[in-house]
Short mmCIF file of C-alpha atoms in Angstrom, two decimals:
data_model
loop_
_atom_site.label_atom_id
_atom_site.label_comp_id
_atom_site.label_asym_id
_atom_site.label_seq_id
_atom_site.Cartn_x
_atom_site.Cartn_y
_atom_site.Cartn_z
CA MET N 2 114.53 81.63 161.37
CA VAL N 3 116.53 84.83 161.25
CA ASP N 4 119.30 83.13 159.28
CA GLU N 5 116.79 81.74 156.79
CA LYS N 6 115.31 85.18 156.30
CA GLY N 7 118.77 86.56 155.84
CA LYS N 8 119.53 84.02 153.18
CA ASN N 9 116.32 84.89 151.43
CA MET N 10 117.18 88.55 151.53
CA LYS N 11 120.64 87.84 150.08
CA CYS N 12 119.00 85.79 147.34
CA LEU N 13 116.65 88.61 146.49
CA THR N 14 119.48 91.09 146.45
CA PHE N 15 121.44 88.85 144.12
CA PHE N 16 118.66 88.76 141.52
CA LEU N 17 118.15 92.48 141.70
CA MET N 18 121.87 93.13 141.33
CA LEU N 19 122.42 90.65 138.51
CA PRO N 20 121.71 93.02 135.55
CA GLU N 21 124.09 95.60 136.98
CA THR N 22 126.76 92.90 137.58
CA VAL N 23 126.50 91.71 134.02
CA LYS N 24 126.65 95.25 132.79
CA ASN N 25 129.85 95.88 134.77
CA ARG N 26 131.41 92.69 133.49
CA SER N 27 130.62 93.64 129.89
CA LYS N 28 132.29 96.98 130.46
CA LYS N 29 135.40 95.30 131.84
CA SER N 30 135.56 92.86 129.00
CA SER N 31 135.30 95.66 126.46
CA LYS N 32 138.50 97.16 127.84
CA LYS N 33 140.54 94.06 126.94
CA GLY N 34 142.86 93.83 123.96
CA ASN N 35 141.51 94.28 120.45
CA SER N 36 143.06 91.05 119.21
CA SER N 37 140.69 88.74 121.06
CA SER N 38 137.60 90.76 120.20
CA SER N 39 138.44 91.05 116.51
CA SER N 40 139.20 87.36 116.17
CA SER N 41 135.92 86.38 117.81
CA SER N 42 133.88 88.75 115.61
CA LYS N 43 135.37 87.46 112.36
CA LEU N 44 133.16 84.45 111.93
CA PRO N 45 132.88 82.57 108.65
CA PRO N 46 129.82 83.54 106.59
CA VAL N 47 126.83 81.27 106.96
CA CYS N 48 124.38 80.44 104.16
CA TYR N 49 120.79 79.88 105.09
CA GLU N 50 118.29 78.00 102.96
CA ILE N 51 114.63 78.36 103.81
CA ILE N 52 112.68 75.18 103.12
CA THR N 53 108.90 75.04 103.31
CA LEU N 54 107.69 71.63 104.44
CA LYS N 55 104.25 70.64 103.31
CA THR N 56 102.54 68.53 105.94
CA LYS N 57 98.94 67.71 106.58
CA LYS N 58 99.37 68.47 110.25
CA LYS N 59 99.62 72.06 111.33
CA LYS N 60 102.90 72.85 113.02
CA LYS N 61 102.24 73.55 116.67
CA MET N 62 103.95 76.04 118.88
CA ALA N 63 104.81 75.50 122.52
CA ALA N 64 101.81 77.57 123.54
CA ASP N 65 99.54 75.23 121.56
CA ILE N 66 101.03 72.05 123.01
CA PHE N 67 101.09 73.38 126.57
CA PRO N 68 98.06 75.66 126.86
CA ARG N 69 98.39 78.29 129.50
CA LYS N 70 96.21 77.89 132.57
CA LYS N 71 93.92 80.72 133.39
CA PRO N 72 95.78 82.96 135.84
CA THR N 73 94.23 84.41 138.91
CA ASN N 74 92.48 87.74 138.78
CA THR N 75 95.66 89.51 139.89
CA ASN N 76 97.80 87.96 137.18
CA THR N 77 95.11 88.52 134.55
CA THR N 78 95.11 92.20 135.36
CA ALA N 79 98.90 92.29 135.21
CA VAL N 80 99.03 90.50 131.86
CA GLN N 81 96.45 92.88 130.39
CA GLN N 82 98.44 95.81 131.74
CA TYR N 83 101.64 94.53 130.12
CA HIS N 84 99.90 93.95 126.80
CA GLN N 85 98.58 97.52 126.91
CA GLN N 86 102.08 98.79 127.67
CA ASN N 87 103.37 96.69 124.82
CA LEU N 88 101.07 98.49 122.37
CA ASN N 89 102.36 101.86 123.52
CA ASN N 90 105.87 102.84 122.54
CA ASN N 91 108.83 102.82 124.94
CA ASN N 92 107.13 101.39 128.01
CA THR N 93 109.08 99.20 130.37
CA ILE N 94 107.70 96.55 132.68
CA PRO N 95 108.19 97.65 136.29
CA ALA N 96 106.84 94.59 138.09
CA PRO N 97 109.31 91.99 139.36
CA ASN N 98 109.12 88.39 138.13
CA TRP N 99 107.01 89.34 135.09
CA GLN N 100 108.54 86.31 133.40
CA GLY N 101 106.42 84.07 135.62
CA LEU N 102 103.27 85.32 133.97
CA TYR N 103 104.18 83.69 130.64
CA PRO N 104 104.75 79.91 130.41
CA THR N 105 106.44 79.80 126.99
CA ILE N 106 109.51 81.44 125.50
CA ARG N 107 107.36 82.67 122.64
CA GLU N 108 105.13 84.66 125.00
CA ARG N 109 108.04 86.00 127.03
CA ASN N 110 109.81 87.01 123.84
CA ALA N 111 106.65 88.78 122.66
CA VAL N 112 106.73 91.00 125.75
CA MET N 113 109.92 92.56 124.39
CA PHE N 114 108.17 93.70 121.21
CA ASN N 115 108.25 97.52 120.99
CA ASN N 116 109.54 97.62 124.57
CA ASP N 117 112.44 99.67 125.96
CA LEU N 118 113.20 97.05 128.59
CA MET N 119 116.73 95.71 127.87
CA ALA N 120 116.68 97.39 124.42
CA ASP N 121 120.22 97.75 123.06
CA VAL N 122 119.37 99.54 119.80
CA HIS N 123 116.81 102.07 118.62
CA PHE N 124 115.46 102.76 115.14
CA VAL N 125 114.31 106.14 113.88
CA VAL N 126 111.86 105.00 111.22
CA GLY N 127 110.07 107.03 108.57
CA PRO N 128 110.71 110.05 106.37
CA PRO N 129 111.69 113.43 107.89
CA GLY N 130 108.71 114.94 109.64
CA GLY N 131 107.02 111.59 110.13
CA THR N 132 109.55 109.58 112.11
CA GLN N 133 108.96 107.26 115.03
CA ARG N 134 111.61 106.00 117.46
CA LEU N 135 111.29 102.27 118.07
CA PRO N 136 113.28 100.09 120.48
CA GLY N 137 114.92 96.83 119.45
CA HIS N 138 116.95 93.93 120.81
CA LYS N 139 119.86 92.90 118.62
CA TYR N 140 119.78 89.21 119.47
CA VAL N 141 116.06 88.83 118.67
CA LEU N 142 116.39 90.82 115.45
CA ALA N 143 119.45 88.86 114.32
CA VAL N 144 117.63 85.57 114.86
CA GLY N 145 114.73 86.81 112.70
CA SER N 146 116.62 88.41 109.83
CA SER N 147 119.94 87.75 108.12
CA VAL N 148 120.19 91.45 107.33
CA PHE N 149 119.95 92.36 111.01
CA HIS N 150 122.47 89.61 111.79
CA ALA N 151 124.97 91.13 109.37
CA MET N 152 124.17 94.59 110.68
CA PHE N 153 124.84 93.72 114.33
CA TYR N 154 127.19 90.71 114.28
CA GLY N 155 128.77 90.61 110.82
CA GLU N 156 132.31 91.58 109.86
CA LEU N 157 131.21 95.11 108.96
CA ALA N 158 128.93 95.55 111.97
CA GLU N 159 128.74 99.05 113.39
CA ASP N 160 128.17 99.66 117.08
CA LYS N 161 125.44 102.28 116.82
CA ASP N 162 122.82 102.94 119.47
CA GLU N 163 120.49 104.58 116.96
CA ILE N 164 119.82 103.60 113.35
CA ARG N 165 117.88 105.76 110.91
CA ILE N 166 115.58 104.08 108.36
CA PRO N 167 113.92 106.82 106.28
CA ASP N 168 112.61 104.57 103.48
CA VAL N 169 110.30 102.38 105.59
CA GLU N 170 106.99 103.47 107.08
CA PRO N 171 106.76 103.15 110.89
CA ALA N 172 103.58 101.04 110.73
CA ALA N 173 105.22 98.62 108.29
CA PHE N 174 108.38 98.37 110.38
CA LEU N 175 106.27 97.63 113.46
CA ALA N 176 104.40 94.91 111.56
CA MET N 177 107.73 93.30 110.67
CA LEU N 178 108.99 93.57 114.25
CA LYS N 179 105.77 92.00 115.50
CA TYR N 180 106.37 89.02 113.25
CA ILE N 181 110.00 88.68 114.39
CA TYR N 182 109.21 89.02 118.10
CA CYS N 183 105.75 87.47 118.40
CA ASP N 184 105.56 85.11 115.41
CA GLU N 185 102.33 86.90 114.50
CA ILE N 186 101.35 88.31 111.12
CA ASP N 187 99.24 91.44 111.39
CA LEU N 188 98.51 92.93 107.97
CA ALA N 189 96.21 95.73 106.89
CA ALA N 190 95.14 96.80 103.42
CA ASP N 191 96.63 100.28 103.75
CA THR N 192 100.06 99.10 104.96
CA VAL N 193 100.57 95.70 103.32
CA LEU N 194 102.62 97.06 100.41
CA ALA N 195 104.91 98.95 102.77
CA THR N 196 105.20 95.83 104.93
CA LEU N 197 106.13 93.79 101.86
CA TYR N 198 108.85 96.33 101.09
CA ALA N 199 110.22 96.05 104.63
CA ALA N 200 110.09 92.24 104.52
CA LYS N 201 111.96 92.22 101.22
CA LYS N 202 114.55 94.73 102.41
CA TYR N 203 115.37 92.80 105.58
CA ILE N 204 114.95 89.34 103.99
CA VAL N 205 112.07 88.03 106.07
CA PRO N 206 110.70 85.62 103.43
CA HIS N 207 107.76 84.11 105.29
CA LEU N 208 106.36 87.54 106.10
CA ALA N 209 106.88 88.57 102.47
CA ARG N 210 104.97 85.47 101.33
CA ALA N 211 102.13 86.31 103.70
CA CYS N 212 102.00 89.84 102.26
CA VAL N 213 101.78 88.46 98.72
CA ASN N 214 99.01 86.05 99.75
CA PHE N 215 97.14 88.93 101.37
CA LEU N 216 97.45 90.98 98.18
CA GLU N 217 96.30 88.09 96.00
CA THR N 218 93.17 87.51 98.07
CA SER N 219 92.33 91.23 98.13
CA LEU N 220 93.06 91.69 94.42
CA SER N 221 90.31 93.42 92.44
CA ALA N 222 89.87 95.61 89.39
CA LYS N 223 90.23 98.69 91.62
CA ASN N 224 93.77 97.90 92.75
CA ALA N 225 95.02 95.51 90.05
CA CYS N 226 96.99 98.15 88.10
CA VAL N 227 98.78 99.48 91.18
CA LEU N 228 99.57 95.97 92.38
CA LEU N 229 100.86 95.10 88.92
CA SER N 230 103.32 97.97 89.18
CA GLN N 231 104.38 96.93 92.68
CA SER N 232 104.63 93.21 91.86
CA CYS N 233 107.10 93.99 89.10
CA LEU N 234 109.09 96.19 91.49
CA PHE N 235 109.18 93.44 94.14
CA GLU N 236 109.84 90.71 91.54
CA GLU N 237 106.80 88.61 92.47
CA PRO N 238 105.87 86.77 89.24
CA ASP N 239 102.89 84.91 90.72
CA LEU N 240 101.30 88.15 91.89
CA THR N 241 102.07 89.72 88.52
CA GLN N 242 100.23 86.90 86.75
CA ARG N 243 97.20 87.28 89.05
CA CYS N 244 97.13 91.01 88.33
CA TRP N 245 97.16 90.42 84.59
CA GLU N 246 94.27 87.95 84.91
CA VAL N 247 92.14 90.60 86.63
CA ILE N 248 93.19 93.41 84.29
CA ASP N 249 92.51 91.34 81.17
CA ALA N 250 89.08 90.13 82.28
CA GLN N 251 87.90 93.36 83.92
CA ALA N 252 89.89 95.76 81.78
CA GLU N 253 87.34 98.55 81.61
CA LEU N 254 86.87 98.61 85.39
CA ALA N 255 90.63 98.50 85.93
CA LEU N 256 91.29 101.32 83.45
CA LYS N 257 88.59 103.51 85.00
CA SER N 258 89.86 102.98 88.54
CA GLU N 259 91.68 105.73 90.44
CA GLY N 260 94.62 103.41 90.93
CA PHE N 261 95.33 103.34 87.21
CA CYS N 262 96.50 106.96 87.36
CA ASP N 263 99.05 106.06 90.06
CA ILE N 264 101.07 103.60 87.98
CA ASP N 265 104.52 104.34 86.58
CA PHE N 266 105.24 104.91 82.90
CA GLN N 267 106.68 101.45 82.32
CA THR N 268 103.53 99.80 83.67
CA LEU N 269 101.40 102.13 81.53
CA GLU N 270 103.27 101.00 78.42
CA SER N 271 102.85 97.33 79.29
CA ILE N 272 99.10 97.75 79.76
CA LEU N 273 98.64 99.75 76.54
CA ARG N 274 100.65 97.11 74.70
CA ARG N 275 98.55 94.23 76.08
CA GLU N 276 96.90 92.09 73.39
CA THR N 277 94.33 90.46 75.67
CA LEU N 278 92.73 93.58 77.16
CA ASN N 279 88.99 92.98 77.21
CA ALA N 280 88.01 96.61 76.65
CA LYS N 281 86.80 99.04 74.03
CA GLU N 282 89.63 101.11 72.60
CA ILE N 283 87.89 104.37 73.46
CA VAL N 284 88.08 103.33 77.15
CA VAL N 285 91.81 102.69 76.75
CA PHE N 286 92.23 106.12 75.13
CA GLU N 287 90.34 107.95 77.89
CA ALA N 288 92.28 106.11 80.59
CA ALA N 289 95.60 107.15 79.02
CA LEU N 290 94.49 110.81 78.98
CA ASN N 291 93.47 110.60 82.64
CA TRP N 292 96.88 109.15 83.50
CA ALA N 293 98.61 111.93 81.53
CA GLU N 294 96.73 114.62 83.47
CA VAL N 295 97.80 113.16 86.84
CA GLU N 296 101.35 112.67 85.58
CA CYS N 297 101.49 116.37 84.70
CA GLN N 298 100.62 117.15 88.30
CA ARG N 299 103.33 114.78 89.54
CA GLN N 300 105.86 116.56 87.34
CA GLU N 301 104.49 119.96 88.38
CA LEU N 302 103.41 120.80 84.85
CA MET N 303 100.29 122.57 83.66
CA ALA N 304 97.81 119.97 82.37
CA THR N 305 97.76 121.38 78.84
CA ILE N 306 97.29 119.33 75.68
CA GLU N 307 100.95 119.78 74.81
CA ASN N 308 102.16 118.61 78.22
CA LYS N 309 99.79 115.62 78.23
CA ARG N 310 101.17 114.52 74.90
CA LYS N 311 104.69 115.15 76.18
CA VAL N 312 104.33 112.89 79.24
CA LEU N 313 102.64 110.18 77.16
CA GLY N 314 105.48 110.21 74.65
CA LYS N 315 105.58 107.18 72.37
CA ALA N 316 103.02 105.38 74.55
CA LEU N 317 100.34 107.39 72.71
CA TYR N 318 100.95 105.28 69.61
CA LEU N 319 100.27 102.08 71.56
CA ILE N 320 96.61 103.11 71.74
CA ARG N 321 94.90 101.41 68.81
CA ILE N 322 92.88 104.42 67.72
CA PRO N 323 92.21 103.13 64.17
CA THR N 324 90.39 100.12 65.69
CA MET N 325 87.81 102.30 67.47
CA ALA N 326 84.26 102.41 66.24
CA LEU N 327 83.94 105.38 63.88
CA ASP N 328 81.49 107.11 66.24
CA ASP N 329 83.89 106.70 69.16
CA PHE N 330 86.70 108.22 67.15
CA ALA N 331 84.68 111.09 65.69
CA ASN N 332 83.06 112.09 69.00
CA GLY N 333 85.97 111.24 71.26
CA ALA N 334 89.58 110.96 70.10
CA ALA N 335 89.22 113.30 67.11
CA GLN N 336 87.91 116.09 69.34
CA SER N 337 90.22 115.52 72.29
CA GLY N 338 92.94 117.81 70.89
CA ILE N 339 95.64 115.27 71.74
CA LEU N 340 96.04 114.31 68.07
CA THR N 341 97.63 116.56 65.49
CA LEU N 342 95.58 117.72 62.52
CA ASN N 343 97.51 115.43 60.17
CA GLU N 344 96.97 112.44 62.47
CA THR N 345 93.25 113.14 62.65
CA ASN N 346 92.94 113.44 58.85
CA ASP N 347 94.96 110.26 58.24
CA ILE N 348 92.83 108.26 60.65
CA PHE N 349 89.63 109.51 59.02
CA LEU N 350 91.06 108.40 55.66
CA TRP N 351 91.92 105.05 57.23
CA TYR N 352 88.22 104.57 58.00
CA THR N 353 86.89 105.70 54.63
CA ALA N 354 89.47 105.52 51.85
CA ALA N 355 90.22 102.48 49.73
CA LYS N 356 93.90 103.39 49.74
CA LYS N 357 94.71 103.70 53.38
CA PRO N 358 97.56 105.95 54.59
CA GLU N 359 100.39 104.69 56.77
CA LEU N 360 99.83 105.33 60.46
CA GLN N 361 102.12 105.42 63.47
CA PHE N 362 99.30 103.98 65.57
CA VAL N 363 98.78 100.23 65.87
CA SER N 364 95.93 99.39 63.53
CA LYS N 365 95.42 95.73 64.40
CA PRO N 366 92.56 95.07 66.88
CA ARG N 367 93.38 93.48 70.21
CA LYS N 368 92.64 89.79 70.51
CA GLY N 369 90.84 90.21 73.80
CA LEU N 370 89.70 87.15 75.74
CA VAL N 371 87.70 84.22 74.46
CA PRO N 372 84.85 83.42 76.87
CA GLN N 373 84.36 79.85 78.06
CA ARG N 374 80.95 78.24 78.50
CA CYS N 375 80.08 75.79 81.22
CA HIS N 376 77.01 73.78 80.13
CA ARG N 377 75.37 71.93 83.00
CA PHE N 378 72.66 69.93 81.21
CA GLN N 379 73.08 66.81 79.09
CA SER N 380 69.88 67.38 77.12
CA CYS N 381 66.98 69.79 76.72
CA ALA N 382 63.29 69.44 75.94
CA TYR N 383 60.00 71.29 75.71
CA ARG N 384 56.43 70.43 76.66
CA SER N 385 53.10 72.02 75.98
CA ASN N 386 52.80 73.22 79.58
CA GLN N 387 56.46 74.08 80.34
CA TRP N 388 58.55 76.26 80.76
CA ARG N 389 56.40 79.21 81.88
CA TYR N 390 57.49 82.69 83.03
CA ARG N 391 55.22 84.78 85.21
CA GLY N 392 57.66 87.04 87.02
CA ARG N 393 59.11 84.15 88.98
CA CYS N 394 62.81 83.60 89.58
CA ASP N 395 64.96 80.83 88.13
CA SER N 396 68.06 80.38 90.25
CA ILE N 397 71.00 78.00 90.79
CA GLN N 398 74.03 78.04 93.09
CA PHE N 399 77.54 77.26 91.88
CA ALA N 400 81.14 77.19 93.11
CA VAL N 401 84.47 77.00 91.26
CA ASP N 402 87.91 75.74 92.27
CA LYS N 403 89.81 78.61 90.59
CA ARG N 404 89.25 82.33 90.31
CA VAL N 405 87.10 83.14 87.29
CA PHE N 406 85.15 86.12 85.98
CA ILE N 407 81.48 85.56 85.15
CA ALA N 408 80.64 87.56 82.04
CA GLY N 409 77.02 86.40 81.68
CA PHE N 410 74.61 83.49 81.40
CA GLY N 411 73.45 81.37 78.49
CA LEU N 412 69.65 81.07 78.52
CA TYR N 413 67.08 79.01 76.65
CA GLY N 414 64.61 80.67 74.32
CA SER N 415 61.12 80.11 72.96
CA SER N 416 60.00 76.64 71.90
CA CYS N 417 57.17 78.12 69.81
CA GLY N 418 59.06 79.99 67.13
CA SER N 419 61.11 83.17 67.32
CA ALA N 420 60.48 85.48 70.25
CA GLU N 421 62.08 88.27 72.26
CA TYR N 422 62.71 88.07 75.96
CA SER N 423 63.47 90.64 78.62
CA ALA N 424 65.93 89.22 81.13
CA LYS N 425 67.00 90.54 84.51
CA ILE N 426 70.14 88.63 85.49
CA GLU N 427 71.75 88.78 88.88
CA LEU N 428 74.79 87.35 90.67
CA LYS N 429 74.93 87.24 94.48
CA ARG N 430 77.20 85.99 97.23
CA GLN N 431 75.65 85.42 100.64
CA GLY N 432 72.79 87.70 99.73
CA VAL N 433 75.00 90.56 98.51
CA ILE N 434 74.48 91.56 94.87
CA LEU N 435 77.78 91.53 92.98
CA GLY N 436 76.42 92.17 89.50
CA GLN N 437 73.10 92.62 87.75
CA ASN N 438 71.83 93.73 84.39
CA LEU N 439 68.54 94.16 82.55
CA SER N 440 68.67 93.42 78.85
CA LYS N 441 66.82 91.79 75.98
CA TYR N 442 67.69 88.89 73.74
CA PHE N 443 66.12 87.38 70.66
CA SER N 444 65.60 83.62 70.33
CA ASP N 445 65.11 82.00 66.94
CA GLY N 446 62.95 79.09 68.08
CA SER N 447 65.85 76.62 68.28
CA SER N 448 67.10 74.75 71.35
CA ASN N 449 70.33 76.75 71.34
CA THR N 450 71.35 78.91 74.27
CA PHE N 451 71.45 82.69 73.94
CA PRO N 452 73.98 84.83 75.83
CA VAL N 453 72.94 87.59 78.21
CA TRP N 454 75.83 89.70 79.52
CA PHE N 455 76.63 91.65 82.65
CA GLU N 456 77.86 95.20 82.12
CA TYR N 457 81.24 94.14 83.52
CA PRO N 458 82.57 90.64 84.29
CA VAL N 459 82.14 89.72 87.94
CA GLN N 460 85.10 88.30 89.86
CA ILE N 461 84.38 84.90 91.44
CA GLU N 462 86.63 83.51 94.16
CA PRO N 463 87.22 79.76 94.55
CA ASP N 464 85.54 77.44 97.05
CA THR N 465 82.58 79.72 97.74
CA PHE N 466 79.02 79.26 96.52
CA TYR N 467 77.45 82.05 94.47
CA THR N 468 73.83 82.41 93.36
CA ALA N 469 72.97 82.95 89.69
CA SER N 470 69.42 84.19 89.09
CA VAL N 471 67.29 85.32 86.17
CA ILE N 472 63.74 86.67 85.87
CA LEU N 473 62.43 86.32 82.32
CA ASP N 474 59.52 88.09 80.65
CA GLY N 475 58.37 86.92 77.22
CA ASN N 476 56.91 83.88 75.51
CA GLU N 477 55.74 81.62 78.33
CA LEU N 478 56.78 78.39 76.68
CA SER N 479 60.48 77.75 76.23
CA TYR N 480 63.03 74.98 76.19
CA PHE N 481 64.39 73.74 79.50
CA GLY N 482 67.34 71.61 80.53
CA GLN N 483 67.29 67.98 81.67
CA GLU N 484 69.76 65.49 83.18
CA GLY N 485 71.62 68.15 85.09
CA MET N 486 75.10 67.49 86.52
CA THR N 487 76.28 68.44 89.99
CA GLU N 488 79.88 68.84 88.78
CA VAL N 489 81.21 69.94 85.41
CA GLN N 490 84.82 70.12 84.25
CA CYS N 491 85.27 73.09 81.93
CA GLY N 492 88.87 73.39 80.77
CA LYS N 493 90.99 73.79 83.89
CA VAL N 494 88.02 74.90 86.00
CA THR N 495 85.76 72.57 87.97
CA VAL N 496 82.25 73.92 88.61
CA GLN N 497 79.89 72.49 91.22
CA PHE N 498 76.15 73.13 91.27
CA GLN N 499 73.52 72.95 93.99
CA CYS N 500 69.90 74.05 94.31
CA SER N 501 69.09 77.59 95.41
CA SER N 502 66.35 78.62 97.82
CA ASP N 503 65.83 81.73 95.64
CA SER N 504 64.48 79.59 92.80
CA THR N 505 60.67 79.93 92.67
CA ASN N 506 60.10 78.78 89.09
CA GLY N 507 61.34 75.20 89.29
CA THR N 508 64.98 75.53 88.25
CA GLY N 509 67.34 73.23 90.12
CA VAL N 510 70.35 70.99 89.58
CA GLN N 511 68.43 68.36 87.60
CA GLY N 512 66.53 70.67 85.26
CA GLY N 513 65.32 74.13 84.36
CA GLN N 514 66.81 77.38 83.08
CA ILE N 515 70.30 78.96 83.24
CA PRO N 516 71.92 76.11 81.29
CA GLU N 517 75.26 77.96 80.88
CA LEU N 518 77.71 80.07 82.80
CA ILE N 519 79.83 82.26 80.52
CA PHE N 520 83.17 83.18 82.06
CA TYR N 521 86.79 84.17 81.57
CA ALA N 522 89.54 82.19 83.29
#
């Protein structure tokens, strides 16, 4: 029994001494001749090609195939403790045999994330004054990134214990490390752009793709201009196209957003040059002046009229001032002070004179976007006792397979001659109002549909049902739709319809009001 215990003690001593033994051996080997070490480090370059396989089955990890059994209370507490240490920076794991707590290599590898245990390199990340020191493990990093592989094991590798990275934010660098170590993607709206930059810099393509997907799903008029600028910088053409779709359809919202003032000059020019902007030119003009004021601050200039014009440069002439409504020009651009006296006089003559002067400004109106109409009924009719309006709601639910922007609804009018209606239109998603407007429209007694518009187009995401509603006040008898369709193909967009519980006036899939959805795609 004593001998057995002795053997066990020797065994335990061996495992405790092993790291030190390996460390001593590495030191001895480093003292050998340079010829052997240089020949082993000069490996032929390797090309990697990343191939995305499309399969119906989700690729499973070892942890999915072999689910971990619930540990005992002691182990559970230990695992939670290690995870908490893992979140904090530079914490090592003191307990012996911590490896036994994790059944898969993926989980054991994740323990090393942001952990000083066995770290053989450190990164000082962030700009001066905002740095954070993060531990790393060369082997893990080299497996996850070809840039790290070249940095640590390539022909020009430098044996540095500390590497400074001033151009990457600490939070973004940690998000990239988490992906490399844990195979987990943890993105946040305020750091996703910085994470995309880090993923591009260190060639981590799957993380970069996830960042782009995150940006596409969170894309809106508020951030479209900033993301357009960044997508061009990161050379992401798909994201650039999505940004343009939002900016074109919701141009006035995009131009009035705070993010518009944060774009670079090149992006400003591309937006001002855009033919398909769906906005009034006075809104474009005011947005350019707002950008110029912020740009003066960035360049540490006084926001005077002269300096605003200076920072705008030739981009000022991309604003199509001669295409403004005369009232907009007279009460807005002409009194802004940004135009010279000669420019103001020439533009006034452009509006009024038969012989128009030559202008430096573009005088051709923008094409804008042509709205599409999805008509869901195959016929319409009227009866002596239908369709009546007494403050009740006509409503229908719909879903699309591509992102679109609902600009308004087409509605039926009076079946008893010309009449005026007051219409309150509304668009909701899961009970949340996304857009609404109260307006009037005049019907001429025909069975045509008459458009009623939202103030701004409403962005509609695919594969989600939205509720379109209208409350009409006017002539009680009107036309109504018949032979409704549950699915309509409108150009490249497929629209599905279903009945809404909000409808209290009889409108449904088969018949009723709201015969058309008017949208941009």
